[in-house]
mmCIF file of C-alpha atoms in Angstrom:
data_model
loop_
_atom_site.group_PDB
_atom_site.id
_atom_site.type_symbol
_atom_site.label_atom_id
_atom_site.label_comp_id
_atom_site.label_asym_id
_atom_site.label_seq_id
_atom_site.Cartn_x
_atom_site.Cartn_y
_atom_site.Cartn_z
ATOM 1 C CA UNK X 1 -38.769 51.059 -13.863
ATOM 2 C CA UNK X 2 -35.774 48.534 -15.035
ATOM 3 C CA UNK X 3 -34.041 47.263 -12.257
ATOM 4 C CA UNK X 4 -30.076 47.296 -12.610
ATOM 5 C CA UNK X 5 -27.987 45.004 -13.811
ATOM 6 C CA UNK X 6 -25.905 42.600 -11.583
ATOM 7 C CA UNK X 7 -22.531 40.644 -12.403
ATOM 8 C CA UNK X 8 -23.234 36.929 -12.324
ATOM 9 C CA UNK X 9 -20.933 35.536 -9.348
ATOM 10 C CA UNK X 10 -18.774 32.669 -10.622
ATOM 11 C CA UNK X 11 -19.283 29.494 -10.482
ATOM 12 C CA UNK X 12 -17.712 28.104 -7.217
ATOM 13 C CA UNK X 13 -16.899 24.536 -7.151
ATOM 14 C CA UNK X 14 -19.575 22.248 -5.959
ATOM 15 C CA UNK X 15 -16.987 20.739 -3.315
ATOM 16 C CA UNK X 16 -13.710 20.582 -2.133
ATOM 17 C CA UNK X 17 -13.538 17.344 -4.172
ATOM 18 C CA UNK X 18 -14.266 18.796 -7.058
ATOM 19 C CA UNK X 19 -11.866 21.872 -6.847
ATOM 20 C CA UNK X 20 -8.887 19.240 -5.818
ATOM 21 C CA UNK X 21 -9.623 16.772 -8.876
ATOM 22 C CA UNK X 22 -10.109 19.880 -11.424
ATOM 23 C CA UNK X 23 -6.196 21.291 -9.603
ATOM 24 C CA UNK X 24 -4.582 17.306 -10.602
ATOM 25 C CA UNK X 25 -6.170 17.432 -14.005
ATOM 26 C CA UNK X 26 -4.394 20.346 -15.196
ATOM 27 C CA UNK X 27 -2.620 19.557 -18.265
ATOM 28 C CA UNK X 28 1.344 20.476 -16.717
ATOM 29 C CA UNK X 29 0.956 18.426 -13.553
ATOM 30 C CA UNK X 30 -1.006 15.563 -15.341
ATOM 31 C CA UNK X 31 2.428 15.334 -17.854
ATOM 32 C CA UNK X 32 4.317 15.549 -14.235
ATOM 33 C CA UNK X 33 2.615 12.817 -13.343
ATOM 34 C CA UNK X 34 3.163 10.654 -16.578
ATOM 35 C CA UNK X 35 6.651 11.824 -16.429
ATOM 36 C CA UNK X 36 7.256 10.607 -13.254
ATOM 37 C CA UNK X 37 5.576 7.181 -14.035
ATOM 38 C CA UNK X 38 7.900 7.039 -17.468
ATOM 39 C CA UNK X 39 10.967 7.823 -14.736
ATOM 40 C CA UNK X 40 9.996 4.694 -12.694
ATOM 41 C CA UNK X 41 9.707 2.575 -15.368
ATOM 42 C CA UNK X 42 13.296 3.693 -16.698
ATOM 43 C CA UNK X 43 14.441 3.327 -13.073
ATOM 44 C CA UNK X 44 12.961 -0.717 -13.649
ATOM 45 C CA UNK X 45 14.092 -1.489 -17.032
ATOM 46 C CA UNK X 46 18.071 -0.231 -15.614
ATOM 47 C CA UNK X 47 17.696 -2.490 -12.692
ATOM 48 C CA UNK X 48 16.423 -5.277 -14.948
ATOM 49 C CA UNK X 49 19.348 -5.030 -17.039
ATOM 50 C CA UNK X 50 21.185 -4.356 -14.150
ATOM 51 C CA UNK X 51 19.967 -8.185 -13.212
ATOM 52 C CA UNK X 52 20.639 -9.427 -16.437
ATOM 53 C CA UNK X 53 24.330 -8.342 -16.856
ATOM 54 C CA UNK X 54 25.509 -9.430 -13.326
ATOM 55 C CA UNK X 55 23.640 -12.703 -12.792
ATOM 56 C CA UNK X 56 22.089 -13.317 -16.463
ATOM 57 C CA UNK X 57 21.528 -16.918 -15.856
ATOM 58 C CA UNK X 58 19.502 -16.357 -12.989
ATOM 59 C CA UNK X 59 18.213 -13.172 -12.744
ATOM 60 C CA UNK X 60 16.389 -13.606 -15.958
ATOM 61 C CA UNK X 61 15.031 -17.345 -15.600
ATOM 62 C CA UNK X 62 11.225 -17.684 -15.474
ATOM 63 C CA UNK X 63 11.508 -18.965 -11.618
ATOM 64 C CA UNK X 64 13.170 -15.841 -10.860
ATOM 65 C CA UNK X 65 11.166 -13.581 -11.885
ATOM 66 C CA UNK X 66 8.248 -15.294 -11.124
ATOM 67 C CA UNK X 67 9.594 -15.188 -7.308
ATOM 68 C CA UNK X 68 10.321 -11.081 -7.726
ATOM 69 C CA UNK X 69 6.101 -11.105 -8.651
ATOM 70 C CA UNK X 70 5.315 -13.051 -5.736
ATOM 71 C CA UNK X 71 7.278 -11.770 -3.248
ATOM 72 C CA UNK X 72 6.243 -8.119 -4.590
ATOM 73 C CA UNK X 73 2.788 -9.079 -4.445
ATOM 74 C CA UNK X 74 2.914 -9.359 -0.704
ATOM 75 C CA UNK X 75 4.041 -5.911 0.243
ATOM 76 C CA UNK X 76 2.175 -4.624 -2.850
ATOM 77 C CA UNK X 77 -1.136 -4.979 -1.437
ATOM 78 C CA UNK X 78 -0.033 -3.482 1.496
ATOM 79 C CA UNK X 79 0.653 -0.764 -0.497
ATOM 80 C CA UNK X 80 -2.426 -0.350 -2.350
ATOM 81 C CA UNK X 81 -3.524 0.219 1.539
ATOM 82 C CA UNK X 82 -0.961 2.347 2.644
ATOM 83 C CA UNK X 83 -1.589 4.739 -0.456
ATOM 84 C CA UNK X 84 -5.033 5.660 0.453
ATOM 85 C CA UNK X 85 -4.203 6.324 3.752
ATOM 86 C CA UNK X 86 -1.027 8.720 2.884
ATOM 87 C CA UNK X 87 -2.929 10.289 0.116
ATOM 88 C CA UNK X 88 -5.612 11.091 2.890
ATOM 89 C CA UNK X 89 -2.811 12.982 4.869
ATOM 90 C CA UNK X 90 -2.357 10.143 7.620
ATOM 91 C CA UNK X 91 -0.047 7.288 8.291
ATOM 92 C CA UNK X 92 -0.078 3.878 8.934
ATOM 93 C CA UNK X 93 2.795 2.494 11.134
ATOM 94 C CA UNK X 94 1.139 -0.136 12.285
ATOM 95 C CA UNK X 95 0.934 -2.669 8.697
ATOM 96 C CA UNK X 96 3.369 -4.699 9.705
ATOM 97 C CA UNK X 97 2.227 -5.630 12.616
ATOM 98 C CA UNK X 98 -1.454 -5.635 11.729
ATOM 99 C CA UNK X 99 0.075 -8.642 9.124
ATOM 100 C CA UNK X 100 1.993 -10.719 11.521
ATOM 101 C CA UNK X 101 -1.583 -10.984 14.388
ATOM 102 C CA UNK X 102 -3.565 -11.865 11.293
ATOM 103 C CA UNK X 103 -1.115 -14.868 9.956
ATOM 104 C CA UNK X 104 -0.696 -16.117 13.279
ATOM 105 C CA UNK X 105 -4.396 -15.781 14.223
ATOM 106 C CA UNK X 106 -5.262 -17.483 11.123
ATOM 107 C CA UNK X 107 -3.026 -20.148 11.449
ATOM 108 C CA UNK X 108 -4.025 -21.612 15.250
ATOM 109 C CA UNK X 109 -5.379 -24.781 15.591
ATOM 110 C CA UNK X 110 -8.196 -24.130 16.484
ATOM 111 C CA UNK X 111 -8.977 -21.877 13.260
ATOM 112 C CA UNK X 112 -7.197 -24.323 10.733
ATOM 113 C CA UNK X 113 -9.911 -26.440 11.666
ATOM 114 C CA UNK X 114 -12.223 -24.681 9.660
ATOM 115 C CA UNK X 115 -10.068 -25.070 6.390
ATOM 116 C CA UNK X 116 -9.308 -22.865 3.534
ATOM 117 C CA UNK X 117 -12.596 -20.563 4.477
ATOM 118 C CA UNK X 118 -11.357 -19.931 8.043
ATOM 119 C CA UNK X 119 -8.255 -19.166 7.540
ATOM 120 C CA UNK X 120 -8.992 -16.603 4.762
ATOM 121 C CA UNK X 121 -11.476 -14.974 7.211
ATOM 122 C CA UNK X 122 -9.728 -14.832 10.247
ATOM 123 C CA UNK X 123 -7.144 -13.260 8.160
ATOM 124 C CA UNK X 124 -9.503 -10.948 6.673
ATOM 125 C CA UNK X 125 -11.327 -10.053 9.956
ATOM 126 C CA UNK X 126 -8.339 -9.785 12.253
ATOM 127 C CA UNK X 127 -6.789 -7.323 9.588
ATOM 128 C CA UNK X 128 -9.985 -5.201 9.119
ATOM 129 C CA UNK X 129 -10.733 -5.377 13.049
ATOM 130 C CA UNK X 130 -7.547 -3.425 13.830
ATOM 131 C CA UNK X 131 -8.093 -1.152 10.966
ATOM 132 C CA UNK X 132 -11.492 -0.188 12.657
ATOM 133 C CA UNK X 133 -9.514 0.616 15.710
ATOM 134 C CA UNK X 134 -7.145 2.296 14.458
ATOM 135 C CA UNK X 135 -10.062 4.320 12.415
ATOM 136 C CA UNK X 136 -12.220 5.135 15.611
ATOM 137 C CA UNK X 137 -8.887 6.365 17.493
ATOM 138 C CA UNK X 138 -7.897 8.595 14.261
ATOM 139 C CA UNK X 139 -10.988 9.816 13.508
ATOM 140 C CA UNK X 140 -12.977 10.084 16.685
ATOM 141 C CA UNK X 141 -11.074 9.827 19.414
ATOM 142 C CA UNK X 142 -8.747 12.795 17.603
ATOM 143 C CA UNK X 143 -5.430 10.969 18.169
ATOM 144 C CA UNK X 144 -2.632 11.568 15.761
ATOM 145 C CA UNK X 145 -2.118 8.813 13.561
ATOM 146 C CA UNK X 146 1.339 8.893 13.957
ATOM 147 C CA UNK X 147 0.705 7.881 18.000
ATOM 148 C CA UNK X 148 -2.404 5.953 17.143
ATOM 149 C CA UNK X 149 -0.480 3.653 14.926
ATOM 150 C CA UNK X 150 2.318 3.166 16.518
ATOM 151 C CA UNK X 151 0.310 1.525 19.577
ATOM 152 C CA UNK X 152 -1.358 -0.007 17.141
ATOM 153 C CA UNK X 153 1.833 -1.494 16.246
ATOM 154 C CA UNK X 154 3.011 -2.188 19.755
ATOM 155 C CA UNK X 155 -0.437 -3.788 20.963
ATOM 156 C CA UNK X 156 -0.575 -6.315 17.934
ATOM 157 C CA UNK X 157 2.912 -7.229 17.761
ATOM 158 C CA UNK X 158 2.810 -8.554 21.631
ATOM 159 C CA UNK X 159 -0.662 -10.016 20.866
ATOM 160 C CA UNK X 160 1.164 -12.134 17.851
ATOM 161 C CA UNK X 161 4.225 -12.984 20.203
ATOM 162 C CA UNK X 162 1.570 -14.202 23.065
ATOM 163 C CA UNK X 163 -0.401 -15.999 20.790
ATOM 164 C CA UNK X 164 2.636 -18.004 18.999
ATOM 165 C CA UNK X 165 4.459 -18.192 22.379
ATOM 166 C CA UNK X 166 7.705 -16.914 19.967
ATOM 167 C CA UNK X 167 7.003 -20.632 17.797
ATOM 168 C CA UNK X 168 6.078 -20.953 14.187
ATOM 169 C CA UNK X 169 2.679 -22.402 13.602
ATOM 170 C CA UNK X 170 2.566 -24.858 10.550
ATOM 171 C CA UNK X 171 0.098 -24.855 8.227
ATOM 172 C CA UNK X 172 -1.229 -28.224 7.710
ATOM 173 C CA UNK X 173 -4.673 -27.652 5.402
ATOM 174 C CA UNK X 174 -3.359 -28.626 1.875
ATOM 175 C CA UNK X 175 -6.160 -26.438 -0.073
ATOM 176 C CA UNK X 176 -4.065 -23.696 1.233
ATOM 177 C CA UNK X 177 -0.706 -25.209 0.836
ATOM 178 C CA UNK X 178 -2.359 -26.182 -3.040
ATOM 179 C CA UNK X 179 -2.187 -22.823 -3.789
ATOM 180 C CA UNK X 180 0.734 -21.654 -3.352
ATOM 181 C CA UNK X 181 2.345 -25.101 -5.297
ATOM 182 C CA UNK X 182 3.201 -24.445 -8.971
ATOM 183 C CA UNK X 183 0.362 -27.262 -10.297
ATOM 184 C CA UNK X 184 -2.169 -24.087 -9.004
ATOM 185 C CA UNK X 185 0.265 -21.586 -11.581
ATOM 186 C CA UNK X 186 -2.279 -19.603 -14.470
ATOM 187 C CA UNK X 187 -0.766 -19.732 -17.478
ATOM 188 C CA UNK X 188 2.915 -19.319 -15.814
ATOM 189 C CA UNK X 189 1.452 -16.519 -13.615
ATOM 190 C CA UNK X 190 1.557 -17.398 -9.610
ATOM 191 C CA UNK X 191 -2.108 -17.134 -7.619
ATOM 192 C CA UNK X 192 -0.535 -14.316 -5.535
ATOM 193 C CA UNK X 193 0.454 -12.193 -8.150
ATOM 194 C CA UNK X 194 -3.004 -12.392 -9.735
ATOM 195 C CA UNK X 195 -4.599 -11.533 -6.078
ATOM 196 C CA UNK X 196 -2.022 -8.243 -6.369
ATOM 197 C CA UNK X 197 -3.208 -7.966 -9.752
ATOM 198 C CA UNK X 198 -6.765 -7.630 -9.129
ATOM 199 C CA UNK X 199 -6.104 -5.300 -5.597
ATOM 200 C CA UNK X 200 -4.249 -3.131 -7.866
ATOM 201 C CA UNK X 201 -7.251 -2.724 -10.378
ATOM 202 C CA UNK X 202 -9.859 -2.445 -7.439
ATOM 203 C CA UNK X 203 -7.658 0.199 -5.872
ATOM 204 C CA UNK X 204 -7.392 2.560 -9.136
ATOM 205 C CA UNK X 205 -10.574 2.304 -10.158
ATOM 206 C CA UNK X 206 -11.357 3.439 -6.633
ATOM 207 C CA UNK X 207 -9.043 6.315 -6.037
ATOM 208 C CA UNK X 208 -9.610 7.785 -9.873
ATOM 209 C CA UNK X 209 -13.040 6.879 -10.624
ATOM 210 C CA UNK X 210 -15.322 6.923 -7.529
ATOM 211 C CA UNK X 211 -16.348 9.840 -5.176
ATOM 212 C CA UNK X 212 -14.512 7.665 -2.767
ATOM 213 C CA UNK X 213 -11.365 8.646 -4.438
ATOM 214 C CA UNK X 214 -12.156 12.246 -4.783
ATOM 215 C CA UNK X 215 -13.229 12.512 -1.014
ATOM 216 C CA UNK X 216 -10.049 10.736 0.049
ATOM 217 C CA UNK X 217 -8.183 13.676 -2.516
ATOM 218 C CA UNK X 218 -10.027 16.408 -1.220
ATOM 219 C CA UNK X 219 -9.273 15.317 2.623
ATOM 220 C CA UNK X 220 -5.564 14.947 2.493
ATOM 221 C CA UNK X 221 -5.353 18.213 0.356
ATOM 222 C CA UNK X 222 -7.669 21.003 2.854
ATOM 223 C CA UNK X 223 -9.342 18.576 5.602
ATOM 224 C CA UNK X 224 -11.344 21.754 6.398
ATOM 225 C CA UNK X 225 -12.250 22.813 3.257
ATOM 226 C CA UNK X 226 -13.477 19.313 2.594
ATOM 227 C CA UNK X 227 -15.810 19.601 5.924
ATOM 228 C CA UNK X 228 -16.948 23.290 4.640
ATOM 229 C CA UNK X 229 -17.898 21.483 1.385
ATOM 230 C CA UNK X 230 -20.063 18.638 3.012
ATOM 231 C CA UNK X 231 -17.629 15.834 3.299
ATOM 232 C CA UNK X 232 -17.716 13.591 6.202
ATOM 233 C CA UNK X 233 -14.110 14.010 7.336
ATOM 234 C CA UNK X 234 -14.289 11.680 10.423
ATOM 235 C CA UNK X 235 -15.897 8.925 8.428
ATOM 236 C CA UNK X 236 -13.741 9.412 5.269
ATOM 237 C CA UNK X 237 -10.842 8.925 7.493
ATOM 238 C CA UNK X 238 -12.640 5.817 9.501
ATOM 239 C CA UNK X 239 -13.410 4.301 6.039
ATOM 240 C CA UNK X 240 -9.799 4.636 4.993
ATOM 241 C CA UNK X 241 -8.281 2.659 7.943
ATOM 242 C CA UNK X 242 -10.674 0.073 7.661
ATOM 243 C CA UNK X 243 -8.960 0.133 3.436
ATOM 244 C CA UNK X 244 -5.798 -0.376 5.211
ATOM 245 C CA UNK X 245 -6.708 -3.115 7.279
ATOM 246 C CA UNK X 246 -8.500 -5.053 4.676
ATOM 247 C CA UNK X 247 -5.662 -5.002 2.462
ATOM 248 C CA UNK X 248 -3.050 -5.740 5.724
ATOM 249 C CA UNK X 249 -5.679 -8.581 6.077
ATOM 250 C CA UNK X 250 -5.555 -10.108 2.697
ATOM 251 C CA UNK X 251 -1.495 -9.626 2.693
ATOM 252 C CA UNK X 252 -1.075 -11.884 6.041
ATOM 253 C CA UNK X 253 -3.361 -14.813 3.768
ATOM 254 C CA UNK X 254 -1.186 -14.414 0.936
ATOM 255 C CA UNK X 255 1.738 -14.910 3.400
ATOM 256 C CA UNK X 256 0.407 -18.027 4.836
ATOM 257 C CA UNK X 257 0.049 -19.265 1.331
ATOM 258 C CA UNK X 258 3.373 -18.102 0.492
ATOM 259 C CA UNK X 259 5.171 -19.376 3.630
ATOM 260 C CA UNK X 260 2.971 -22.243 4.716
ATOM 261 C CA UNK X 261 3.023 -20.954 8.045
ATOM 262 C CA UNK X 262 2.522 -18.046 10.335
ATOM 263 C CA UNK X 263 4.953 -16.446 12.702
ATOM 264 C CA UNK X 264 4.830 -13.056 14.982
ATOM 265 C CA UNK X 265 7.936 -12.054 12.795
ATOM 266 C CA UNK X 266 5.789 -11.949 9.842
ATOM 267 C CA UNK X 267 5.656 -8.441 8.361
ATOM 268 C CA UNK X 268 8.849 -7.080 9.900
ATOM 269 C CA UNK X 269 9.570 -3.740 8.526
ATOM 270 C CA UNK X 270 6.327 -3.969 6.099
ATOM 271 C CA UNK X 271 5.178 -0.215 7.091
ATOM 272 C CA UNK X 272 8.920 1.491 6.066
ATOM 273 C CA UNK X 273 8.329 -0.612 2.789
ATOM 274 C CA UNK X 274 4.925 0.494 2.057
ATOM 275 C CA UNK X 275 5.722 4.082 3.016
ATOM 276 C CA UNK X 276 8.739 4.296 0.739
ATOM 277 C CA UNK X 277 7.218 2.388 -2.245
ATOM 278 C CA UNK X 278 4.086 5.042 -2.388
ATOM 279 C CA UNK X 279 6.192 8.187 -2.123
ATOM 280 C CA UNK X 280 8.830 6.883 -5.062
ATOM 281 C CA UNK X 281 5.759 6.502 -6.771
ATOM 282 C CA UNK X 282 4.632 10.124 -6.261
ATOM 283 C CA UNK X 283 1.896 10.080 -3.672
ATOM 284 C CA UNK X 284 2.803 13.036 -1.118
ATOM 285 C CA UNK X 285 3.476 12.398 2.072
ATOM 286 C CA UNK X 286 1.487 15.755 3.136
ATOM 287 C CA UNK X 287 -1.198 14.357 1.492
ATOM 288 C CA UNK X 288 -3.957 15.786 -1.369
ATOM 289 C CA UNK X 289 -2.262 13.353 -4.213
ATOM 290 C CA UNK X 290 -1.523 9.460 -4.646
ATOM 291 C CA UNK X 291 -1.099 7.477 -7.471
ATOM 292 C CA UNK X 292 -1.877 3.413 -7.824
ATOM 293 C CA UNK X 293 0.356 2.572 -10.229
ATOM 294 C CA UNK X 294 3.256 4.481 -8.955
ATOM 295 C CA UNK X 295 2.775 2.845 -5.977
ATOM 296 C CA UNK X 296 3.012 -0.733 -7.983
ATOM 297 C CA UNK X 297 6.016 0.234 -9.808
ATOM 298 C CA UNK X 298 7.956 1.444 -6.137
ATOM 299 C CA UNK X 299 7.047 -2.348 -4.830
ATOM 300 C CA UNK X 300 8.183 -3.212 -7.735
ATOM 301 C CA UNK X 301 11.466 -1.356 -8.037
ATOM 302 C CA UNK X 302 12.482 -2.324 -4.417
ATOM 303 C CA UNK X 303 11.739 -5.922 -4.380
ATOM 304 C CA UNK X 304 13.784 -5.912 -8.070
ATOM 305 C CA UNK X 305 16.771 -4.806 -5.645
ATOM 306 C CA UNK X 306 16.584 -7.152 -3.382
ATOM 307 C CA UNK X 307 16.863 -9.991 -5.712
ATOM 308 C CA UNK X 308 19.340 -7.975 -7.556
ATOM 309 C CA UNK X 309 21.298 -7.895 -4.296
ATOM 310 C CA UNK X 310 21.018 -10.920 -3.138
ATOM 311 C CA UNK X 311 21.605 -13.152 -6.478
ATOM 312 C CA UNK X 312 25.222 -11.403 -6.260
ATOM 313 C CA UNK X 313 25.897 -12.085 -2.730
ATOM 314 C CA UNK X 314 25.723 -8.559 -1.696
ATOM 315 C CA UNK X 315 25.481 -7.426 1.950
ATOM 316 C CA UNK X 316 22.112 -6.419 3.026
ATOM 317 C CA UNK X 317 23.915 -3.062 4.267
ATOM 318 C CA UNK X 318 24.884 -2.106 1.201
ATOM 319 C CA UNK X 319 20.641 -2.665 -0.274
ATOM 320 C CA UNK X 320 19.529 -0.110 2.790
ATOM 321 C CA UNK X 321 21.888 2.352 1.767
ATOM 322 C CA UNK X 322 20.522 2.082 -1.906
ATOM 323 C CA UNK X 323 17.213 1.661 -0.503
ATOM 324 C CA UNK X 324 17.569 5.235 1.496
ATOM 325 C CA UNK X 325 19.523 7.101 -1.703
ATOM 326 C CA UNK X 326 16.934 6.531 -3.674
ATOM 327 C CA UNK X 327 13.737 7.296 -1.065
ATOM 328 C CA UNK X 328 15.756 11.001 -0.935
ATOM 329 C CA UNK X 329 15.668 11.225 -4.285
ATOM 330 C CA UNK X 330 11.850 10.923 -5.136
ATOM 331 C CA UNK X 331 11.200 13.370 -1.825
ATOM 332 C CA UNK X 332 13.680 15.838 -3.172
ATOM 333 C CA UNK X 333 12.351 15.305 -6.714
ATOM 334 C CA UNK X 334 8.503 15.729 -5.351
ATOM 335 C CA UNK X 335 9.804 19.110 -3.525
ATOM 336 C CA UNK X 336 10.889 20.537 -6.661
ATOM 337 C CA UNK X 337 7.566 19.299 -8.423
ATOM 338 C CA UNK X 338 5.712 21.347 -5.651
ATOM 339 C CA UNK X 339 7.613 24.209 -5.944
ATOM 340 C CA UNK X 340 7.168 24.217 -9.833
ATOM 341 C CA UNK X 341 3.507 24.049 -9.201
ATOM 342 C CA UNK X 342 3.410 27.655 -7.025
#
């Protein structure tokens, strides 16, 4: 006797991960995506001649524009950070903060006394530390990270005031101070903007070419549907907090370097920065999509402002208005991508 014949069920996708990174590499929203990163880089190349009309002789000299790299390179890695965390479907408002307790911690006495190696891993360690709280609160304690962050932000911002006692601390070991001197300059390019560089590279390769990267996709798109699938959820979201902090961490080093000193004012306003530089550069604030290099090129386009701005003796007013135009723009812009995509 034959037995009947049965339908084949369709393949399902092996995870949530899977399903999310087969939705982004649909051939309409991957040229959405390229258009968008074509858009930012017009946005740049008007701004740079922009720069070069209004203030030609020193918008375009090679000091210039090797200060726009370093002081982008800062904020930038805070970025790199903050972009895992959004893409996720969480916040960080506590960056800033996180960057001004590492500088100062670094910079005490008592840890300068350990040279270029301490310093770099106090930094390092402070940064990551709060990271780890702010991971257990998130993702095992069940706090939003809207509240969780913003203590976050509270607690380490009184920590760096106590610890300073409101005074700057100098840096006086000249291995650090070295590097941020031209003589230490690669080939014309500063040490910072190389560190960027590399953070930039680690971070892409690890959002578009790891599990990692799909896990952190699959979370911030269906959290639940991600947990259905096998995916560690609470330990995703741990992992990405500690990102955060690591990067907040290397940003408050490259500060001391920069600054030659560390102050509880380091920082200030870091987490608006790093928020509106990543959704510019088309990660979604709801989460399920980021992008690296868009990321880069929103550090990039603000901090190209600001020295636009102030080489022409513009009030800083009039750069937070410009600053806020053009953050409603890419939200309005990324709303009308979603609503293309349904």
């Amino acid at each position: 006797m034959t037995q009947p014949a049965t339908t084949a069920p369709k393949e399902a996708p092996t995870s949530a991960a899977d399903s999310a990174q087969g939705r982004g590499s649909s051939p309409r929203l991957g040229l959405r995506w390229d258009v968008r990163t074509l858009s930012l880089l017009g946005v740049l190349a008007v701004l740079v001649a922009v720069g070069g009309i209004t203030a030609p002789d020193e918008f375009l000299a090679t000091s210039n524009l090797q200060l726009v790299l370093t002081q982008a390179s800062v904020i930038g890695v805070v970025t790199v950070g903050m972009t895992f965390v959004i893409t996720s479907g969480g916040i960080d408002l506590s960056v800033g903060a996180m960057v001004a307790l590492a500088s100062v911690w670094a910079t005490t006495v008592a840890t300068q006394e350990f040279g270029f190696a301490g310093i770099l891993f106090t930094a390092v360690v402070v940064g990551v530390g709060c990271g780890l709280v702010n991971g257990l609160l998130i993702a095992y304690g069940r706090m939003v990270p809207f509240i969780a962050t913003l203590a976050m932000l509270a607690s380490a911002r009184g920590l760096a005031l106590q610890i300073t006692d409101g005074s700057t601390q100098v840096v006086s070991v000249e291995s650090v101070l070295d590097l941020g001197s031209r003589d230490a300059y690669v080939l014309g390019v500063p040490p910072l903007v190389l560190i960027f560089a590399a953070v930039t590279v680690v971070g892409w390769l690890l959002l578009n070419r790891t599990t990692f990267g799909r896990r952190t996709v699959a979370v911030g798109g269906n959290a639940e549907a991600a947990r259905l699938a096998g995916i560690d959820v609470r330990r995703q979201r741990l992992c990405l907090y500690l990102l955060s902090g690591l990067c907040c961490g290397i940003a408050a080093f490259m500060l001391i370097v920069l600054a030659g000193s560390g102050q509880n004012t380091n920082g200030n306003l870091y987490e608006l920065d790093a928020i509106a530089a990543a959704i510019i550069g088309g990660t979604l604030l709801s989460g399920g999509r980021g992008t690296i290099v868009g990321s880069v090129l929103g550090v990039l386009v603000f901090t190209t402002i600001t020295n636009i701005f102030a080489l022409n003796n513009l009030e800083t007013a009039v750069q937070q208005i410009a600053k806020g135009a053009i953050i409603v723009a890419a939200v309005l812009v990324q709303r009308r991508s979603l609503h293309g995509d349904t």
